[in-house]
Amino acid sequence: MDDLERLADAIRRADTVVAVTGAGLSAPSGVPTFRGDDGIWERFDERQFAADRFRRDPAGFWADRVALERAMFDEEYEPNVGHEALAAMGRDGNLEAILTQNTDGLHGDAVGAGGERPSDGDPDAETGTTVLELHGNSRRVRCTDCGTRRDSDPIVERAAAGELPPTCECGGVFKPDVVLFGDRLPDAVFQRARALARESDAFLAIGSSLVVEPAASLPRLAASTGATVAIVNLEPTPCDGLAETVLREDVTAVLPRLRDLTTA
Ligand code: APR
């Protein structure tokens, strides 16, 4: 039995399988990753997009955010075979929850929840798979005063046309509906992610460098409560040492094969 077959066997035997995913899962769809050779943080200074910059200088924040949005989401992205394989595992009853750090909405598209999946972690009606967007969703903005949510594209265009910062009818400033560096994760999301990691008896970390909290601590938490941990990532991560299986392979090669093996 090779590593992938052993992992498929552990998944078949598990009651609760949970996955945490990162930018490496969306990279094959064309969405840039954050770290590594041509990562976003090699091209942009992440401090420009932090919560304290938004509070201190919302106009300057939004001027930089337009450039970031164009670099990250300059075309319509589609879920790739990795997203589809995880959605299929959910429909098979072999994946309880996807805890994603990605804000591109592609898991929601693949699972069928569409890009508007709120980060409240309710299981998707059709598939029973929870998609928990740990860092929010870049397809939306939210007014910091009245809380109203809007599609982000037209607001980004208004900012690009010089409305800095873009404001809501109530006079409040729009903020991308994502967790900025320095923001606290919504407590309900954080607690639900930890509960799912604790509950899991198989935990997959896929396409993430696992250097940003809380994602970085979830594999450790799962392992501490007895879960079998597997990591699928092209580069080493700080959690490799606690994983039974480390697959240094492309998500588009591994995940469809894993799904097939778990239904064999
Ligand atoms: N298959 C497998 N792994 C891949 C692939 C692929 N096709 N492409 C890239 N990877 C791996 C890279 O080797 C890298 O280790 O995916 C990982 C992506 O790591 P990051 O770019 O750090 O992205 P992520 O872990 O999601 O970052 C976490 O950091 O900046 C914040 O909020 C941002 O959500 C993001 C968080």
Tab-separated table of C-alpha atoms and ligand atoms in Angstrom:
chain	number	residue	atom	x	y	z
A	1	MET	CA	0.000	0.000	0.000
A	2	ASP	CA	1.531	3.403	-0.920
A	3	ASP	CA	1.085	6.644	1.077
A	4	LEU	CA	-2.020	7.691	-0.844
A	5	GLU	CA	-3.668	4.292	-0.441
A	6	ARG	CA	-2.891	4.373	3.302
A	7	LEU	CA	-4.453	7.854	3.534
A	8	ALA	CA	-7.548	6.722	1.595
A	9	ASP	CA	-7.864	3.770	3.992
A	10	ALA	CA	-7.684	6.114	7.014
A	11	ILE	CA	-10.351	8.337	5.458
A	12	ARG	CA	-12.650	5.383	4.752
A	13	ARG	CA	-12.280	4.258	8.388
A	14	ALA	CA	-12.740	7.764	9.842
A	15	ASP	CA	-16.023	9.074	11.238
A	16	THR	CA	-15.103	12.747	10.772
A	17	VAL	CA	-12.741	14.012	8.088
A	18	VAL	CA	-11.814	17.724	8.034
A	19	ALA	CA	-9.574	19.643	5.618
A	20	VAL	CA	-7.831	22.992	6.006
A	21	THR	CA	-6.891	24.524	2.656
A	22	GLY	CA	-4.699	27.370	1.434
A	23	ALA	CA	-3.672	29.279	-1.665
A	24	GLY	CA	-1.958	26.242	-3.164
A	25	LEU	CA	-5.377	24.730	-3.821
A	26	SER	CA	-6.470	27.727	-5.908
A	27	ALA	CA	-3.084	28.201	-7.610
A	28	PRO	CA	-3.995	25.760	-10.417
A	29	SER	CA	-7.094	27.931	-11.035
A	30	GLY	CA	-4.766	30.888	-11.665
A	31	VAL	CA	-5.108	32.610	-8.281
A	32	PRO	CA	-1.623	33.686	-7.107
A	33	THR	CA	-0.239	32.265	-3.877
A	34	PHE	CA	1.039	34.569	-1.134
A	35	ARG	CA	4.495	33.105	-0.505
A	36	GLY	CA	7.109	31.465	-2.685
A	37	ASP	CA	8.856	32.790	-5.813
A	38	ASP	CA	6.119	34.886	-7.416
A	39	GLY	CA	3.927	35.144	-4.332
A	40	ILE	CA	1.758	38.171	-3.692
A	41	TRP	CA	3.896	39.218	-0.702
A	42	GLU	CA	6.937	39.333	-2.979
A	43	ARG	CA	5.127	42.014	-4.994
A	44	PHE	CA	3.183	43.876	-2.315
A	45	ASP	CA	4.027	44.956	1.247
A	46	GLU	CA	1.491	43.103	3.420
A	47	ARG	CA	1.599	45.934	6.009
A	48	GLN	CA	-0.220	48.148	3.485
A	49	PHE	CA	-3.258	45.840	3.822
A	50	ALA	CA	-3.329	45.517	7.607
A	51	ALA	CA	-6.284	46.473	9.794
A	52	ASP	CA	-4.458	49.407	11.387
A	53	ARG	CA	-3.701	50.871	7.941
A	54	PHE	CA	-7.405	50.614	7.070
A	55	ARG	CA	-8.321	52.451	10.290
A	56	ARG	CA	-5.560	55.103	9.964
A	57	ASP	CA	-5.684	55.747	6.211
A	58	PRO	CA	-8.750	54.199	4.511
A	59	ALA	CA	-8.175	56.193	1.304
A	60	GLY	CA	-4.566	54.986	0.978
A	61	PHE	CA	-5.614	51.455	1.970
A	62	TRP	CA	-8.176	51.362	-0.838
A	63	ALA	CA	-5.762	52.842	-3.400
A	64	ASP	CA	-3.417	49.905	-2.675
A	65	ARG	CA	-6.287	47.419	-2.388
A	66	VAL	CA	-7.330	48.144	-5.997
A	67	ALA	CA	-3.864	47.068	-7.188
A	68	LEU	CA	-3.955	43.955	-4.975
A	69	GLU	CA	-7.434	42.941	-6.172
A	70	ARG	CA	-6.324	43.350	-9.781
A	71	ALA	CA	-3.205	41.242	-9.150
A	72	MET	CA	-5.179	38.503	-7.391
A	73	PHE	CA	-8.563	38.434	-9.059
A	74	ASP	CA	-8.025	39.965	-12.484
A	75	GLU	CA	-10.089	37.312	-14.235
A	76	GLU	CA	-12.998	35.009	-13.558
A	77	TYR	CA	-11.521	31.973	-11.799
A	78	GLU	CA	-13.068	28.530	-11.878
A	79	PRO	CA	-12.763	25.735	-9.335
A	80	ASN	CA	-10.108	23.233	-10.436
A	81	VAL	CA	-10.121	19.428	-10.157
A	82	GLY	CA	-8.783	19.761	-6.610
A	83	HIS	CA	-11.811	21.787	-5.491
A	84	GLU	CA	-14.104	19.391	-7.358
A	85	ALA	CA	-12.494	16.307	-5.770
A	86	LEU	CA	-13.007	17.715	-2.260
A	87	ALA	CA	-16.633	18.598	-3.080
A	88	ALA	CA	-17.144	15.038	-4.391
A	89	MET	CA	-15.628	13.607	-1.179
A	90	GLY	CA	-18.185	15.707	0.697
A	91	ARG	CA	-21.033	14.267	-1.354
A	92	ASP	CA	-19.570	10.762	-0.744
A	93	GLY	CA	-19.834	11.431	2.994
A	94	ASN	CA	-16.039	11.391	3.320
A	95	LEU	CA	-15.450	15.058	4.122
A	96	GLU	CA	-17.347	16.812	6.893
A	97	ALA	CA	-15.829	20.268	6.583
A	98	ILE	CA	-13.477	22.409	4.536
A	99	LEU	CA	-11.795	25.151	6.612
A	100	THR	CA	-10.373	27.418	3.952
A	101	GLN	CA	-7.959	30.345	4.324
A	102	ASN	CA	-8.768	31.295	0.744
A	103	THR	CA	-11.059	34.256	0.157
A	104	ASP	CA	-11.749	33.479	-3.532
A	105	GLY	CA	-15.033	31.663	-2.929
A	106	LEU	CA	-14.007	28.700	-5.118
A	107	HIS	CA	-14.797	26.025	-2.522
A	108	GLY	CA	-18.291	27.456	-2.222
A	109	ASP	CA	-18.680	27.301	-6.022
A	110	ALA	CA	-17.513	23.660	-6.103
A	111	VAL	CA	-19.590	22.518	-3.114
A	112	GLY	CA	-22.586	24.291	-4.617
A	113	ALA	CA	-22.960	26.987	-2.000
A	114	GLY	CA	-21.953	29.679	-4.501
A	115	GLY	CA	-19.654	32.603	-3.667
A	116	GLU	CA	-22.098	33.954	-1.109
A	117	ARG	CA	-21.385	31.234	1.437
A	118	PRO	CA	-21.469	33.202	4.723
A	119	SER	CA	-18.674	32.372	7.117
A	120	ASP	CA	-21.124	30.911	9.557
A	121	GLY	CA	-20.200	27.359	8.695
A	122	ASP	CA	-23.690	25.984	8.150
A	123	PRO	CA	-23.477	22.718	6.199
A	124	ASP	CA	-24.450	23.185	2.582
A	125	ALA	CA	-27.967	21.748	2.216
A	126	GLU	CA	-27.291	19.540	-0.816
A	127	THR	CA	-23.924	18.076	0.151
A	128	GLY	CA	-23.722	18.324	3.939
A	129	THR	CA	-20.222	19.752	3.620
A	130	THR	CA	-19.424	22.752	5.787
A	131	VAL	CA	-17.335	25.383	4.015
A	132	LEU	CA	-15.878	27.661	6.687
A	133	GLU	CA	-14.184	30.725	5.200
A	134	LEU	CA	-11.671	31.439	7.974
A	135	HIS	CA	-10.461	34.677	6.348
A	136	GLY	CA	-13.774	35.782	4.833
A	137	ASN	CA	-14.586	36.276	1.179
A	138	SER	CA	-13.049	38.829	-1.205
A	139	ARG	CA	-16.172	38.736	-3.384
A	140	ARG	CA	-17.908	40.872	-0.771
A	141	VAL	CA	-17.341	44.184	0.991
A	142	ARG	CA	-19.041	45.228	4.226
A	143	CYS	CA	-19.944	48.679	5.540
A	144	THR	CA	-18.086	49.330	8.801
A	145	ASP	CA	-21.022	51.411	10.101
A	146	CYS	CA	-24.286	49.712	9.108
A	147	GLY	CA	-22.846	46.270	8.286
A	148	THR	CA	-24.497	46.000	4.868
A	149	ARG	CA	-22.711	43.603	2.499
A	150	ARG	CA	-22.269	44.201	-1.262
A	151	ASP	CA	-20.527	42.521	-4.198
A	152	SER	CA	-16.954	43.809	-4.184
A	153	ASP	CA	-16.385	44.235	-7.954
A	154	PRO	CA	-18.419	47.453	-8.424
A	155	ILE	CA	-16.995	48.906	-5.193
A	156	VAL	CA	-13.424	48.155	-6.297
A	157	GLU	CA	-14.202	49.848	-9.630
A	158	ARG	CA	-15.545	52.926	-7.797
A	159	ALA	CA	-12.298	53.049	-5.791
A	160	ALA	CA	-10.282	52.629	-8.997
A	161	ALA	CA	-12.215	55.569	-10.458
A	162	GLY	CA	-11.111	57.754	-7.543
A	163	GLU	CA	-13.751	57.251	-4.819
A	164	LEU	CA	-11.221	56.804	-1.991
A	165	PRO	CA	-12.414	55.348	0.220
A	166	PRO	CA	-15.649	53.963	-1.305
A	167	THR	CA	-18.521	54.765	1.023
A	168	CYS	CA	-21.915	53.324	1.800
A	169	GLU	CA	-25.177	55.305	1.460
A	170	CYS	CA	-25.173	55.524	5.275
A	171	GLY	CA	-21.840	57.403	5.102
A	172	GLY	CA	-19.813	54.479	6.454
A	173	VAL	CA	-16.656	53.234	4.743
A	174	PHE	CA	-16.720	49.907	2.891
A	175	LYS	CA	-14.131	47.307	3.981
A	176	PRO	CA	-13.277	44.110	2.104
A	177	ASP	CA	-15.222	41.307	3.855
A	178	VAL	CA	-11.978	39.558	4.769
A	179	VAL	CA	-9.880	39.180	7.906
A	180	LEU	CA	-7.046	41.689	7.568
A	181	PHE	CA	-3.687	41.224	9.294
A	182	GLY	CA	-4.310	42.412	12.835
A	183	ASP	CA	-8.042	41.664	12.707
A	184	ARG	CA	-9.386	39.029	15.083
A	185	LEU	CA	-11.211	36.162	13.373
A	186	PRO	CA	-14.944	36.242	14.178
A	187	ASP	CA	-15.092	34.225	17.387
A	188	ALA	CA	-17.863	31.921	16.113
A	189	VAL	CA	-15.730	30.993	13.080
A	190	PHE	CA	-12.603	30.446	15.167
A	191	GLN	CA	-14.365	28.305	17.770
A	192	ARG	CA	-16.140	26.244	15.100
A	193	ALA	CA	-12.862	25.616	13.272
A	194	ARG	CA	-11.203	24.432	16.486
A	195	ALA	CA	-14.159	22.242	17.396
A	196	LEU	CA	-14.073	20.595	13.955
A	197	ALA	CA	-10.305	20.008	14.218
A	198	ARG	CA	-10.753	18.457	17.695
A	199	GLU	CA	-13.653	16.307	16.456
A	200	SER	CA	-11.815	15.049	13.368
A	201	ASP	CA	-10.198	11.646	13.255
A	202	ALA	CA	-8.623	12.350	9.878
A	203	PHE	CA	-7.294	15.876	9.191
A	204	LEU	CA	-5.954	17.014	5.816
A	205	ALA	CA	-3.848	20.175	5.336
A	206	ILE	CA	-3.851	21.014	1.639
A	207	GLY	CA	-1.963	23.709	-0.292
A	208	SER	CA	-0.958	25.821	2.677
A	209	SER	CA	2.408	26.913	4.072
A	210	LEU	CA	0.725	26.643	7.527
A	211	VAL	CA	2.487	29.755	8.872
A	212	VAL	CA	-0.564	31.924	9.640
A	213	GLU	CA	-2.838	31.381	12.661
A	214	PRO	CA	-5.285	29.856	13.269
A	215	ALA	CA	-4.674	27.482	10.334
A	216	ALA	CA	-1.142	26.807	11.562
A	217	SER	CA	-2.422	25.408	14.870
A	218	LEU	CA	-5.339	23.326	13.552
A	219	PRO	CA	-3.285	20.280	12.402
A	220	ARG	CA	-1.541	20.305	15.804
A	221	LEU	CA	-4.890	20.462	17.601
A	222	ALA	CA	-6.272	17.601	15.488
A	223	ALA	CA	-3.170	15.471	16.136
A	224	SER	CA	-3.398	16.193	19.882
A	225	THR	CA	-6.865	14.632	19.977
A	226	GLY	CA	-5.771	11.545	18.060
A	227	ALA	CA	-6.504	12.429	14.430
A	228	THR	CA	-4.492	10.979	11.572
A	229	VAL	CA	-2.922	14.059	9.922
A	230	ALA	CA	-1.929	14.258	6.253
A	231	ILE	CA	-0.292	17.169	4.442
A	232	VAL	CA	-0.453	17.781	0.696
A	233	ASN	CA	1.882	20.655	-0.212
A	234	LEU	CA	4.632	21.294	-2.767
A	235	GLU	CA	6.951	22.741	-0.101
A	236	PRO	CA	7.775	21.758	3.494
A	237	THR	CA	5.531	23.105	6.270
A	238	PRO	CA	6.129	23.510	10.046
A	239	CYS	CA	3.557	20.739	10.650
A	240	ASP	CA	5.232	18.055	8.496
A	241	GLY	CA	6.737	16.420	11.605
A	242	LEU	CA	3.319	15.593	13.102
A	243	ALA	CA	1.792	14.187	9.921
A	244	GLU	CA	1.570	10.436	9.256
A	245	THR	CA	1.543	11.255	5.533
A	246	VAL	CA	3.272	14.110	3.682
A	247	LEU	CA	2.628	14.245	-0.063
A	248	ARG	CA	4.986	16.696	-1.782
A	249	GLU	CA	2.783	16.682	-4.860
A	250	ASP	CA	0.425	18.902	-6.862
A	251	VAL	CA	-3.113	19.068	-5.487
A	252	THR	CA	-4.502	18.462	-8.981
A	253	ALA	CA	-2.611	15.159	-9.158
A	254	VAL	CA	-3.348	13.969	-5.616
A	255	LEU	CA	-6.931	14.952	-4.830
A	256	PRO	CA	-8.785	13.298	-7.750
A	257	ARG	CA	-6.831	10.059	-7.109
A	258	LEU	CA	-7.561	10.302	-3.382
A	259	ARG	CA	-11.260	10.708	-4.050
A	260	ASP	CA	-11.258	7.664	-6.353
A	261	LEU	CA	-9.395	5.557	-3.785
A	262	THR	CA	-11.825	6.526	-1.010
A	263	THR	CA	-14.754	5.319	-3.100
A	264	ALA	CA	-13.040	2.148	-4.408
B	1	APR	N1	-0.191	21.854	-5.244
B	1	APR	C1	0.229	21.716	-3.953
B	1	APR	N2	0.769	22.731	-3.237
B	1	APR	C2	0.894	23.930	-3.858
B	1	APR	C3	0.493	24.146	-5.203
B	1	APR	C4	-0.069	23.033	-5.898
B	1	APR	N3	-0.487	23.145	-7.178
B	1	APR	N4	0.773	25.443	-5.541
B	1	APR	C5	1.318	26.011	-4.441
B	1	APR	N5	1.398	25.118	-3.439
B	1	APR	C6	1.869	25.347	-2.063
B	1	APR	C7	3.097	26.220	-1.955
B	1	APR	O1	4.257	25.416	-1.963
B	1	APR	C8	2.885	26.919	-0.595
B	1	APR	O2	3.570	26.249	0.446
B	1	APR	O3	0.832	26.066	-1.424
B	1	APR	C9	1.380	26.829	-0.344
B	1	APR	C10	0.708	28.195	-0.331
B	1	APR	O4	1.219	28.898	0.768
B	1	APR	P1	0.896	30.447	0.944
B	1	APR	O5	1.131	31.162	-0.327
B	1	APR	O6	1.599	30.895	2.196
B	1	APR	O7	-0.683	30.511	1.174
B	1	APR	P2	-1.502	30.192	2.497
B	1	APR	O8	-0.842	29.127	3.315
B	1	APR	O9	-2.895	29.974	2.081
B	1	APR	O10	-1.403	31.589	3.289
B	1	APR	C11	-2.157	31.708	4.478
B	1	APR	O11	-1.547	34.042	4.643
B	1	APR	O12	-1.229	36.112	3.705
B	1	APR	C12	-2.108	35.339	4.419
B	1	APR	O13	-4.435	35.643	4.465
B	1	APR	C13	-3.402	35.148	3.666
B	1	APR	O14	-4.861	33.225	3.676
B	1	APR	C14	-3.514	33.637	3.512
B	1	APR	C15	-2.626	33.131	4.636
